[in-house]
Coordinates of C-alpha atoms in Angstrom, one line a residue:
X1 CA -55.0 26.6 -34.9
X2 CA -53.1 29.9 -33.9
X3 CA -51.8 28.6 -30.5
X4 CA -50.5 25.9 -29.3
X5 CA -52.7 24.4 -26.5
X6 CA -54.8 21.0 -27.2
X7 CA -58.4 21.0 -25.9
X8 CA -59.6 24.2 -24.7
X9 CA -61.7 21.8 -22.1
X10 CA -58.2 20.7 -20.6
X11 CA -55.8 23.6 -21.3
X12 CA -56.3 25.1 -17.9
X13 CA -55.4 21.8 -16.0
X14 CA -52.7 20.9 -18.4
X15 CA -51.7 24.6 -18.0
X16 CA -51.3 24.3 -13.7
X17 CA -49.4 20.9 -14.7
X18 CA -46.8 22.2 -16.6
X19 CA -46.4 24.9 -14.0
X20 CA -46.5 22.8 -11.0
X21 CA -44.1 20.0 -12.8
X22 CA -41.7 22.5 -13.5
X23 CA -41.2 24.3 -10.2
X24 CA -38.9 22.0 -8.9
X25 CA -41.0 20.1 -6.1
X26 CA -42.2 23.6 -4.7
X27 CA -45.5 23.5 -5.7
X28 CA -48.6 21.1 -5.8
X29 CA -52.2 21.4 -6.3
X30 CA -55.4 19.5 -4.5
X31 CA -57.1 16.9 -5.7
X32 CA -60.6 17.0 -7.5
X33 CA -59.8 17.8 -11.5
X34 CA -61.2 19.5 -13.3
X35 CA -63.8 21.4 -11.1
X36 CA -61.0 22.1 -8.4
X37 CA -58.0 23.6 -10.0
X38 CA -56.1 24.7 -6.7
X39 CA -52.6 25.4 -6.5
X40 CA -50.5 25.3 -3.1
X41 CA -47.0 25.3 -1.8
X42 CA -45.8 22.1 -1.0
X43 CA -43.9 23.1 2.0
X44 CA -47.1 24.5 3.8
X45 CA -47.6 23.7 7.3
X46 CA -50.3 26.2 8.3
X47 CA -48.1 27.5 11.2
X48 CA -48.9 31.5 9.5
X49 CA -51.3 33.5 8.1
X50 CA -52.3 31.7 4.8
X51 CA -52.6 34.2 1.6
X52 CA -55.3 32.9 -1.2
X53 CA -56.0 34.5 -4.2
X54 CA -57.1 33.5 -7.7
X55 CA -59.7 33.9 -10.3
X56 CA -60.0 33.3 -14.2
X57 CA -57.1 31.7 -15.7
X58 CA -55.5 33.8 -18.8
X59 CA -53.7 36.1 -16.8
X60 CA -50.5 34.4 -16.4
X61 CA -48.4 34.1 -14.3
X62 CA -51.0 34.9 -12.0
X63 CA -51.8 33.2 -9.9
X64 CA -50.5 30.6 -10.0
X65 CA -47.2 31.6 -10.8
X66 CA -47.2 33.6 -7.1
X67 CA -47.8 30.8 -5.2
X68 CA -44.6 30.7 -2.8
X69 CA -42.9 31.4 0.2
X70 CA -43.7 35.1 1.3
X71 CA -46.4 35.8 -1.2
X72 CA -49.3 33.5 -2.0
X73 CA -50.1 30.2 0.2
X74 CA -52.5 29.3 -2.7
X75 CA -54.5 30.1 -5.9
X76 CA -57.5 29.3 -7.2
X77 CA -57.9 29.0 -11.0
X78 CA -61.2 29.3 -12.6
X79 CA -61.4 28.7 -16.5
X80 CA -60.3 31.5 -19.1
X81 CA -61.5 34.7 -17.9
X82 CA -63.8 33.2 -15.6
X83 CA -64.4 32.8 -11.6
X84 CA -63.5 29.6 -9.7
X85 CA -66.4 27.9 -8.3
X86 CA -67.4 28.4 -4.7
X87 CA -66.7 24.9 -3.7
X88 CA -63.4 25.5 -5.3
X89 CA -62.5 28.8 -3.3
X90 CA -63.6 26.7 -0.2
X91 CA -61.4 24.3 -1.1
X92 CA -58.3 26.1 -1.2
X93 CA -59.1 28.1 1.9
X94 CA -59.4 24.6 3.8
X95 CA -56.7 23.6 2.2
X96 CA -54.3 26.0 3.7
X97 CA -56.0 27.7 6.9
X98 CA -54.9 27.3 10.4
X99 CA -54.9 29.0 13.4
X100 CA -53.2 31.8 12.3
X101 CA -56.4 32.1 9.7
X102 CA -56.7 33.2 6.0
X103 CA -56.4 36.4 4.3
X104 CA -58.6 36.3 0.9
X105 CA -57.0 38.8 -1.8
X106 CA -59.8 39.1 -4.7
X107 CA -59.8 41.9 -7.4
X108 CA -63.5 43.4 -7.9
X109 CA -65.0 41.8 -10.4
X110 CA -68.6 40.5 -9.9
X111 CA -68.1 36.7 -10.0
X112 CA -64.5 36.6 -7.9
X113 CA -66.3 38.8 -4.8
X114 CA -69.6 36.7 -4.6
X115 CA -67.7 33.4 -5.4
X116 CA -64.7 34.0 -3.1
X117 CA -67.4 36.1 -0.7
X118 CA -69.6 33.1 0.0
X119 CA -66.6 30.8 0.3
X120 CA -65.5 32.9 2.5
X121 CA -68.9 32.8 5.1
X122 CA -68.7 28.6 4.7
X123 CA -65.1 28.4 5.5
X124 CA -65.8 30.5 9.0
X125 CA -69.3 28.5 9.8
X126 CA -66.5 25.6 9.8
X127 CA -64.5 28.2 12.3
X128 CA -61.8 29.4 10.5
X129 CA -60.5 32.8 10.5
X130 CA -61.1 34.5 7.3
X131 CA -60.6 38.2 5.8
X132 CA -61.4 39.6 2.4
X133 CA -59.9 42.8 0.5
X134 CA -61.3 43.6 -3.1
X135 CA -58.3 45.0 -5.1
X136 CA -60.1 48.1 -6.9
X137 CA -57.4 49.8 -8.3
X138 CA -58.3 50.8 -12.1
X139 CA -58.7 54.8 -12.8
X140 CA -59.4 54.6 -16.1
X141 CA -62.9 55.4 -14.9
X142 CA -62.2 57.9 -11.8
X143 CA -66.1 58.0 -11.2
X144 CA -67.3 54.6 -11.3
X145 CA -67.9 53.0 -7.9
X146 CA -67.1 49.9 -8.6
X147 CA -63.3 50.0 -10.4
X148 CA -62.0 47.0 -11.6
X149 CA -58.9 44.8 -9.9
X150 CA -55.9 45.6 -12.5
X151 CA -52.2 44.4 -11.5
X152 CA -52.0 46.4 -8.5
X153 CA -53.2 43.3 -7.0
X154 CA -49.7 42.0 -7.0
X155 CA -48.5 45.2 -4.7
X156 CA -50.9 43.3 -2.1
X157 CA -49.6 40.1 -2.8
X158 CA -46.2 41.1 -2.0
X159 CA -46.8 43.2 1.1
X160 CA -49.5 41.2 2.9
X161 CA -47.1 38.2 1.8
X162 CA -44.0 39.7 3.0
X163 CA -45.6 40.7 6.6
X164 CA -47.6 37.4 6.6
X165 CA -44.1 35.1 6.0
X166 CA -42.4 37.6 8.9
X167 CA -44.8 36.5 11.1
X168 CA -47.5 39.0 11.2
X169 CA -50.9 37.9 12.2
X170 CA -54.0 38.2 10.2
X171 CA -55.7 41.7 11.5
X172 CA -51.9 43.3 10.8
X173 CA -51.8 41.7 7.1
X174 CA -55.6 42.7 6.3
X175 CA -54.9 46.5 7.4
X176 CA -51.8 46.3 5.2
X177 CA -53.6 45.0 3.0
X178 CA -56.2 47.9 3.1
X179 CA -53.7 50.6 2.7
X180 CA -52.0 48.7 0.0
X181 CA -55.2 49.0 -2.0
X182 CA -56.2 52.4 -1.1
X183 CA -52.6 53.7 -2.3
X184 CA -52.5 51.9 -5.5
X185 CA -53.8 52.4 -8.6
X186 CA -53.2 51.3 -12.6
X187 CA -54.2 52.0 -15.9
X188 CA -53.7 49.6 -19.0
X189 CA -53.0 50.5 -22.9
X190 CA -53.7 48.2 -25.9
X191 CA -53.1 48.1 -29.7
X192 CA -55.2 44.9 -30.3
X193 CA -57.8 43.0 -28.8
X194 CA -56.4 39.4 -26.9
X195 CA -57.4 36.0 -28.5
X196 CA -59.8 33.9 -26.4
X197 CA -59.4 29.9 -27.2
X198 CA -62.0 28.9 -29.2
X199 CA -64.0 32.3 -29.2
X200 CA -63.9 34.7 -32.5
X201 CA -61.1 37.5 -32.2
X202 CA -62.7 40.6 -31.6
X203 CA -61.2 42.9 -34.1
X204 CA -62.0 46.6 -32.5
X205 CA -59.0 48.0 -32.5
X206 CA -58.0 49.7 -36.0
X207 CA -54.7 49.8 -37.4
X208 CA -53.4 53.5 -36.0
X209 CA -55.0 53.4 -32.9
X210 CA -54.8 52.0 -29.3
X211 CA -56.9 51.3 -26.1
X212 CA -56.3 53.2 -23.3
X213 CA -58.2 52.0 -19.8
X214 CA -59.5 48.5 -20.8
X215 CA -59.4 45.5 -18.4
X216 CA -57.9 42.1 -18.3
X217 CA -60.2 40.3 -19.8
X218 CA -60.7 42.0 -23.0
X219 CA -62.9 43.8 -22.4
X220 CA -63.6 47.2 -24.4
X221 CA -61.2 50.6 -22.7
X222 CA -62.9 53.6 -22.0
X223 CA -61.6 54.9 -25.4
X224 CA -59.6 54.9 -28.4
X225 CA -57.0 56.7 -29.0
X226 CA -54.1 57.8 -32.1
X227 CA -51.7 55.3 -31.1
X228 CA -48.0 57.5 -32.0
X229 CA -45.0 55.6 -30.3
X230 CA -43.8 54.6 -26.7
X231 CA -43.4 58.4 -25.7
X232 CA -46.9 59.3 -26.4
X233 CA -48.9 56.2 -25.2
X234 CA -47.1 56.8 -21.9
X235 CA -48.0 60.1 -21.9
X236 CA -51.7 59.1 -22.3
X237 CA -51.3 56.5 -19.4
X238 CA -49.9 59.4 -16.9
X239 CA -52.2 61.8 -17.7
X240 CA -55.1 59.1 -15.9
X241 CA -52.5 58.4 -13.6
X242 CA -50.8 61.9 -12.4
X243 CA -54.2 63.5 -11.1
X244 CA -54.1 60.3 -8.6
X245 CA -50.9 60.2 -7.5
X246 CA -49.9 62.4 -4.1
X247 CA -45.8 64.0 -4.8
X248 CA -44.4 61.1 -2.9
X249 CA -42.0 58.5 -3.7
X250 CA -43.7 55.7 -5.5
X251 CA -43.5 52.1 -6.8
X252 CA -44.3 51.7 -10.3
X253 CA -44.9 48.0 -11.9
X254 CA -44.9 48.0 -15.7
X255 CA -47.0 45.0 -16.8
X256 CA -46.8 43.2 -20.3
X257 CA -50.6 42.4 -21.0
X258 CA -49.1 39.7 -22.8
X259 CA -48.4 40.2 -26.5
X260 CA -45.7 43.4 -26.2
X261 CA -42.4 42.3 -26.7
X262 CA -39.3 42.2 -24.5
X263 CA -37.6 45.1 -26.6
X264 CA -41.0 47.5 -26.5
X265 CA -41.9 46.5 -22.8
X266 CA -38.0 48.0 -22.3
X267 CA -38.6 51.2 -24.0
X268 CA -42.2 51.8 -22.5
X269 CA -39.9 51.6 -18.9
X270 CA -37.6 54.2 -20.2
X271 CA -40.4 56.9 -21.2
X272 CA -42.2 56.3 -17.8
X273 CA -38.5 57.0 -16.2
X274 CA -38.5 59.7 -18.4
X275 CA -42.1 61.0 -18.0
X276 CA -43.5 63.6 -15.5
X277 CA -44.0 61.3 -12.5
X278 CA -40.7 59.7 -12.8
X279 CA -39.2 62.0 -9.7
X280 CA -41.7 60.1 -7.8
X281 CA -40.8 56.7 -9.3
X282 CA -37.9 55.4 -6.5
X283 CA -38.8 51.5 -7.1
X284 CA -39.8 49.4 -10.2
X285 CA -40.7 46.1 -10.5
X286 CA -40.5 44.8 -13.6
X287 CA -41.0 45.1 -16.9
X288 CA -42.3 41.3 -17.1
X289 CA -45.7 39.6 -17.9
X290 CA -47.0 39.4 -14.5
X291 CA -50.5 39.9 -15.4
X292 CA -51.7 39.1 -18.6
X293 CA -54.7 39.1 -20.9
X294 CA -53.5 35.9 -22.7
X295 CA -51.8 37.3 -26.1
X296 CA -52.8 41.0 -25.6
X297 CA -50.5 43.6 -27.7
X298 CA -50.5 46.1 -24.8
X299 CA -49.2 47.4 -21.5
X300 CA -50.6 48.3 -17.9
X301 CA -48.8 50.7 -15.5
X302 CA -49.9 50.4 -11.8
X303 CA -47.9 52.7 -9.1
X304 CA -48.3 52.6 -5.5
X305 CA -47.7 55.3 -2.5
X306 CA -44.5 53.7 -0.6
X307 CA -45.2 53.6 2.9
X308 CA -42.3 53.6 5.8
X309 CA -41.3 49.7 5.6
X310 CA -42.9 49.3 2.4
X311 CA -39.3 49.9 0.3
X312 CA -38.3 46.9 2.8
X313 CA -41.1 44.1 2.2
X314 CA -41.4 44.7 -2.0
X315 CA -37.7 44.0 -1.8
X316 CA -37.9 40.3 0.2
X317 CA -37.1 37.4 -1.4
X318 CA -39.7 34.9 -2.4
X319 CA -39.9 31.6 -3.9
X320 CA -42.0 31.9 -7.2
X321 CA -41.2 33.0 -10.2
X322 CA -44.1 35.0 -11.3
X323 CA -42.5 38.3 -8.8
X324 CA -39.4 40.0 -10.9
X325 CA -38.2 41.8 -7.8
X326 CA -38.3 45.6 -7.2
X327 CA -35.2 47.7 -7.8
X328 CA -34.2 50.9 -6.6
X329 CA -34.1 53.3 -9.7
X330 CA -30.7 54.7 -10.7
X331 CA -29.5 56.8 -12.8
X332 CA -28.0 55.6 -16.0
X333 CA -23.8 55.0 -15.3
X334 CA -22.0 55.6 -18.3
X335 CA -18.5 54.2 -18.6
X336 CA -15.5 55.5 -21.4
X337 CA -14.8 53.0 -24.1
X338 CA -11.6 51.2 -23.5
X339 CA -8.7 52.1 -24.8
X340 CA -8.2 52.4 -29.0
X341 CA -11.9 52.3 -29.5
X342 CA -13.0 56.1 -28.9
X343 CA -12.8 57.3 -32.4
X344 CA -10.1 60.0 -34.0
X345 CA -11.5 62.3 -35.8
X346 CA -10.7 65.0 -38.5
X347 CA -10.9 68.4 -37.9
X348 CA -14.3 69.6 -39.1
X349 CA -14.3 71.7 -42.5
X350 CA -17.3 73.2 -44.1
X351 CA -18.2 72.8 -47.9
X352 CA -21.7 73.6 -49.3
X353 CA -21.5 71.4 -52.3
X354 CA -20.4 68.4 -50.7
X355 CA -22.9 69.1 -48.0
X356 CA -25.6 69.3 -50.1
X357 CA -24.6 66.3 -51.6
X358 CA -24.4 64.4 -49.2
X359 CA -27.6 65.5 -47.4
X360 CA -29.7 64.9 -51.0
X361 CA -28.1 61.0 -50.5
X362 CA -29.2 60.8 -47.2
X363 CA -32.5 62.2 -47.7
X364 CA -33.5 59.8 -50.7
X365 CA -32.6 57.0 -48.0
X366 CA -34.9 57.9 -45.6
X367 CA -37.5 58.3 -48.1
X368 CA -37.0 54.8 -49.3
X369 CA -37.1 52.8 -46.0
X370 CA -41.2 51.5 -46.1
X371 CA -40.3 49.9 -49.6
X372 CA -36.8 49.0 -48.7
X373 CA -38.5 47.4 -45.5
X374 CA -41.0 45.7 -48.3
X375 CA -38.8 44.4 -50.2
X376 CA -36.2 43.1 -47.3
X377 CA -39.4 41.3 -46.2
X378 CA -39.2 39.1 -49.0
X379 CA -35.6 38.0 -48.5
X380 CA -35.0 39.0 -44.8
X381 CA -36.3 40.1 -41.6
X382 CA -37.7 43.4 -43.4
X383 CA -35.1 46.1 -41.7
X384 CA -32.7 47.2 -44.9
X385 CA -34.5 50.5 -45.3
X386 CA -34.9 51.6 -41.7
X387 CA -31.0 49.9 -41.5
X388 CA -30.2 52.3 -44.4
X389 CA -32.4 55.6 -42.8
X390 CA -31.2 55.5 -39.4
X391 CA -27.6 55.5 -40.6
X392 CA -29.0 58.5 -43.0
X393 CA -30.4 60.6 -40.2
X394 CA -27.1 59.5 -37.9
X395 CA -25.3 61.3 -40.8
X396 CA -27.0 63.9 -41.1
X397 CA -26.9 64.7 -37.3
X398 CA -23.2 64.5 -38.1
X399 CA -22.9 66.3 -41.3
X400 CA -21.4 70.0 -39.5
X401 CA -18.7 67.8 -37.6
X402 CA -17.0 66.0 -40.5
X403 CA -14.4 67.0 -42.5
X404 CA -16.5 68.0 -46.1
X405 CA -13.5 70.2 -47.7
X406 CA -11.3 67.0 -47.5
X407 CA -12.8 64.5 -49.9
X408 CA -9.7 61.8 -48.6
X409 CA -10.2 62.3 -45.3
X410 CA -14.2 62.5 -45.8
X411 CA -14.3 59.0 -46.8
X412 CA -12.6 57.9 -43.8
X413 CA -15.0 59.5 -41.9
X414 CA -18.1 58.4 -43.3
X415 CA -17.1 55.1 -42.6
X416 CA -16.0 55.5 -39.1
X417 CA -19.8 57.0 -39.1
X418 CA -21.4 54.4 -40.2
X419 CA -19.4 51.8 -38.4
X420 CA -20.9 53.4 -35.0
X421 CA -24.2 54.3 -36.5
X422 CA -25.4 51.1 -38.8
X423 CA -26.0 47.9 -37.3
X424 CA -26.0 44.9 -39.2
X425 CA -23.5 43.3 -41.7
X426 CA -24.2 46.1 -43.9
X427 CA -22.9 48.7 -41.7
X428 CA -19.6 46.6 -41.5
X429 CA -19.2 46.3 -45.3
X430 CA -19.9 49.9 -46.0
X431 CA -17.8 51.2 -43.4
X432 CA -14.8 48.6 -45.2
X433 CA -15.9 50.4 -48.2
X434 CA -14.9 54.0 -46.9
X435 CA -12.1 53.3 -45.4
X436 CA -10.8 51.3 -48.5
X437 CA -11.6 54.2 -50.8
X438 CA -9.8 57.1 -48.3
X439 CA -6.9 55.2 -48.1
X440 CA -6.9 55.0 -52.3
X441 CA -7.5 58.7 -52.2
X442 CA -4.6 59.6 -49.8
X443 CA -2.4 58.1 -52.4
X444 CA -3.8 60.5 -55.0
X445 CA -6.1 57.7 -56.9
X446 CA -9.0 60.0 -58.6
X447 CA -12.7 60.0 -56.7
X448 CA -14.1 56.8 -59.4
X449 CA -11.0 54.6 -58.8
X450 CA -11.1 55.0 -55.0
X451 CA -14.4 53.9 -54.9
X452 CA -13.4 50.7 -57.3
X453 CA -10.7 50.3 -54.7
X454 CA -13.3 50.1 -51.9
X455 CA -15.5 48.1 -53.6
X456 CA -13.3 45.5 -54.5
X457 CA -12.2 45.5 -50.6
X458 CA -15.5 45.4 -49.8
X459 CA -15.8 42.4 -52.1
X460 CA -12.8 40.6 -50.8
X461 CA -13.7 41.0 -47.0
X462 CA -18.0 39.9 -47.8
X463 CA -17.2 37.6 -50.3
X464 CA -20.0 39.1 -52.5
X465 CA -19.6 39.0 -56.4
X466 CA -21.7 39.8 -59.6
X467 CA -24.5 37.7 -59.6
X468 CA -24.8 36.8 -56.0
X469 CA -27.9 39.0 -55.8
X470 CA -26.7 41.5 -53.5
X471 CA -25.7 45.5 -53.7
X472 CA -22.6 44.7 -55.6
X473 CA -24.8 43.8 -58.4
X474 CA -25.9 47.7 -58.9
X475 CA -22.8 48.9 -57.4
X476 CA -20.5 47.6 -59.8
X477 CA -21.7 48.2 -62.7
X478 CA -22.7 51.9 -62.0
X479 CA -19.2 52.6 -61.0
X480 CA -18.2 50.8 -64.3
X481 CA -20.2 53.3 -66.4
X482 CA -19.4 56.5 -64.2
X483 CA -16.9 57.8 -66.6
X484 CA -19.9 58.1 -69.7
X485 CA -22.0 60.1 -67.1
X486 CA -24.4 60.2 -63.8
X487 CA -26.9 59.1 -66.6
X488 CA -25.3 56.1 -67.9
X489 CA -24.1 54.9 -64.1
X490 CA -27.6 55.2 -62.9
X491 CA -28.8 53.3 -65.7
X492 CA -26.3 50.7 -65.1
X493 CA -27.5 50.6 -61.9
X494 CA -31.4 50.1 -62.5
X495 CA -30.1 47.3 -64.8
X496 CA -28.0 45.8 -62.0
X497 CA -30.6 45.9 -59.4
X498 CA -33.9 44.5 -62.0
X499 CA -31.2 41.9 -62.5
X500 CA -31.4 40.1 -59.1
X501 CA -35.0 39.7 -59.1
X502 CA -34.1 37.5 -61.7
X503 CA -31.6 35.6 -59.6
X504 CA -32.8 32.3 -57.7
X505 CA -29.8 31.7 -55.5
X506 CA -28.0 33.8 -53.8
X507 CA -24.5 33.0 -53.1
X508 CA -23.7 35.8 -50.3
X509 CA -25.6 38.2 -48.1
X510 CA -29.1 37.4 -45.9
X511 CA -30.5 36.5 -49.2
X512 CA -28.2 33.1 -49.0
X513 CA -29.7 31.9 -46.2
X514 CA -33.7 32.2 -47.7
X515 CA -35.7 29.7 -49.6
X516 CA -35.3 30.5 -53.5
X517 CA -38.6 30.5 -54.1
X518 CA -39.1 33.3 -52.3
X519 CA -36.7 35.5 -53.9
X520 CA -38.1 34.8 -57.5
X521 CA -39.3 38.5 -58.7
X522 CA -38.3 40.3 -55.9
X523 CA -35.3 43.0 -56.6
X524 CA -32.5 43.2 -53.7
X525 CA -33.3 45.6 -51.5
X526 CA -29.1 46.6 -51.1
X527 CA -29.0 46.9 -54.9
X528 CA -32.7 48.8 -55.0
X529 CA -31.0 51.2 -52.6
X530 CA -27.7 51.6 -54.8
X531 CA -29.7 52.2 -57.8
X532 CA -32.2 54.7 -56.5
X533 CA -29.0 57.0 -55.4
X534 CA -27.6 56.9 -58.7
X535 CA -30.7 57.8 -60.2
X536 CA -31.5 60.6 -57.7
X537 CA -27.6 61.7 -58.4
X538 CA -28.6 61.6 -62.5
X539 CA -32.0 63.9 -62.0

């Protein structure tokens, strides 16, 4: 089983349980399992307008996870991807409904407007005040008369909630409501298809592309598209969006479908900052899983028109965890580095050769991080060669600011370089390295014997040794054979590195903490590295 729920007859119930149990006495839910899945706030006394929303389950945290003071009075939950039942609907809006009456918030998909529709007509023949809105604010398809209900829903929730807890009666909340949904609009983005419980995964998607315009439910987007990086899938999403949008300050939401993670569902928020309409963006809400397609790999964007007072009600606190809050956007405040940390550096000094050098070392990095990544994969978390390229490209970017005519003081700063510029405990150790070897330079130690020196600091400081499987293995030995030749040191190298895959324990590096079955074969990436620069320095 690829997720962790039990039956998919009770995961729904079990599902509002968890919820309900862990909301700290603020929520509860009627009775009449497992037909009538209704979810309410405890504290209700029915002296305001009541708020009910709701629909398939699989899009947590709503609905659900909105139920609280100043947003929703209570949710309906049908099964995955499906509409509650009428009677269930009816349920809730009995439920909850007093004289103040009951606004009904349903997004436009067939089942949720007849379902919530007829509820809706039975819960007034009993003489209740009722209202509808259908939440229609997809533009993937501009012409369709009939657009679907994405997470601009939650822009309704929050207003109509907002006015409703302040006291607002029901006519007031359902012409907010109105406006809300006229000035709204969203667009999602997908690199795979979500996984239904006990339904086939619907494989569609191929590797290199993405979905742009597809709903919540999985169901297909109006097309597929090259998928190329943050930058460019929001660019696809603002192109549908921008043609919409009036040049007025806007609320954006940025909604994780539900399989994106926390670091790409940051960096989609920085390109949209970044993007064309982000003049216009003066709130955002979010990023956070607000409404999801189960374990969708994707993204929706939904903005929304700020009205006068608007600014005022997205920013009112509620009780349920499912709303992140809306913040004013800011621009980013940089502050120095404290004191001793901002780096001194040598004066700059051009030199062709060493240049070149250098640049040839860099550039055989960077084309060595997908099998570097490989082979890290099979003894780490797979990041050694894009560890190793980025602090290649850093260096680079760097390579007219350092001090090339000054081999002593060049060491010094190649490790300061790489001690701002490569993350990890490899970053660390080479930057010791560096250091180690200008320092035996300034005392007038030849080039080979400086970089013994900082290899045996190195050693000292990461406890690595021969035979510990890690880059001290190629390292060593090509510095060793450096004074028969660039030929001999990069074979001593190659011998070095084939030698770990022979090694079954490792005694220092990530290597050390892996099972040792898994490294049986498999060559160090470190020492992989080290021996494809000597090689590339012997061609």
């Amino acid at each position: 089983m690829k997720q962790f729920i039990n039956t998919k007859e009770n995961m729904v119930t079990e599902a509002i349980d968890g919820t309900i149990a862990a909301s700290g006495g603020k929520l509860a839910r009627l009775d009449g399992y497992p037909h009538i899945r209704v979810v309410v706030r405890a504290d209700w006394d029915k002296s305001k307008v009541a708020l009910v929303s709701g629909g398939g389950s699989g899009h947590e945290p709503a609905h659900a996870g909105f139920v609280g003071a100043g947003m929703l009075t209570a949710a309906v939950c049908g099964d995955v991807f499906a509409s509650p039942s009428v009677d269930a609907v009816l349920a809730g809006i009995l439920a909850v409904t007093g004289p103040a009456g009951c606004l009904l918030i349903v997004k436009n998909y067939t089942g949720d407007r007849l379902n919530f529709g007829l509820a809706a007509e039975r819960a007034r023949a009993f003489g209740h005040k009722v209202s509808m809105v259908i939440v229609d604010d997809d533009v993937a398809l501009p012409d369709l008369p009939q657009a679907r209900g994405l997470a601009g829903t939650l822009f309704v929730h929050k207003i109509a909630g907002a006015m409703a807890e302040n006291g607002d009666d029901l006519e007031a909340c359902t012409i907010a409501a109105e406006r809300v949904i006229k000035a709204s609009r969203s667009i999602g983005m997908s690199l795979d298809t979500c996984t239904v419980p006990g339904s086939v995964k619907e494989d569609r998607i191929p590797r290199g592309m993405a979905e742009l315009g597809l709903g919540i439910h999985g169901e297909a987007g109006v097309e597929q598209v090259a998928s190329s990086g943050a930058k460019d899938a929001i660019a696809k999403v603002i192109e549908k969006l921008a043609s919409t949008m009036p040049s007025t300050p806007h609320v954006a939401l940025i909604n994780n479908l539900g399989g994106s993670s926390v670091l790409e569902m940051s960096i989609l928020t920085h390109e949209l900052l970044a993007s064309s309409i982000g003049e216009r963006i003066k709130l955002v809400v979010g990023p956070a899983a607000m409404m999801t397609a189960l374990d969708m790999h994707g993204f929706s964007v939904s903005v929304m028109e700020l009205a006068e007072g608007d600014a005022a009600l997205l920013g009112q606190n509620v009780s349920c965890p499912g709303w992140r809050g809306s913040k004013p956007v800011q621009p980013t405040k940089v502050l120095p580095l404290p004191d001793g940390l901002s780096p001194i550096r040598a004066p700059a000094s051009a030199h062709a050769p060493t240049k070149a050098f250098l640049t040839g070392c860099c550039r055989v990095l960077i084309a060595s991080e997908d099998d570097l990544n490989a082979l890290d994969a099979k003894s780490g978390d797979g990041d050694t060669g894009s560890t190793l390229a980025g602090a290649a490209r850093a260096l680079i970017d760097a390579m007219d600011t350092l001090p090339l005519a000054d081999h002593t003081q060049l060491y010094r700063a190649i490790g300061l370089e790489l001690s701002q510029t490569m993350g990890g405990s490899s970053g660390v150790l080479l930057a010791i390295f560096f250091a180690a070897a200008g320092d035996a330079s300034s005392s007038g130690l030849p080039m080979r014997e400086a970089l013994q020196i900082g290899l045996d600091r190195m050693r000292q400081i990461g406890g690595a040794n021969p035979g510990d499987r890690t880059m001290v293995d190629a390292l060593m030995p090509a510095l060793d054979a450096l004074p028969l030749g660039l030929g001999h040191s990069a074979a001593a190298a190659r011998a070095g590195a084939n030698f770990t895959s022979t090694l079954t324990v490792a005694k220092a590096g990530r290597s050390a903490y892996i099972n040792p079955d898994q490294l049986i074969g498999h060559v160090d990436p470190g020492a992989e590295a080290v021996a494809r620069l000597f090689e590339h320095l012997a061609s």
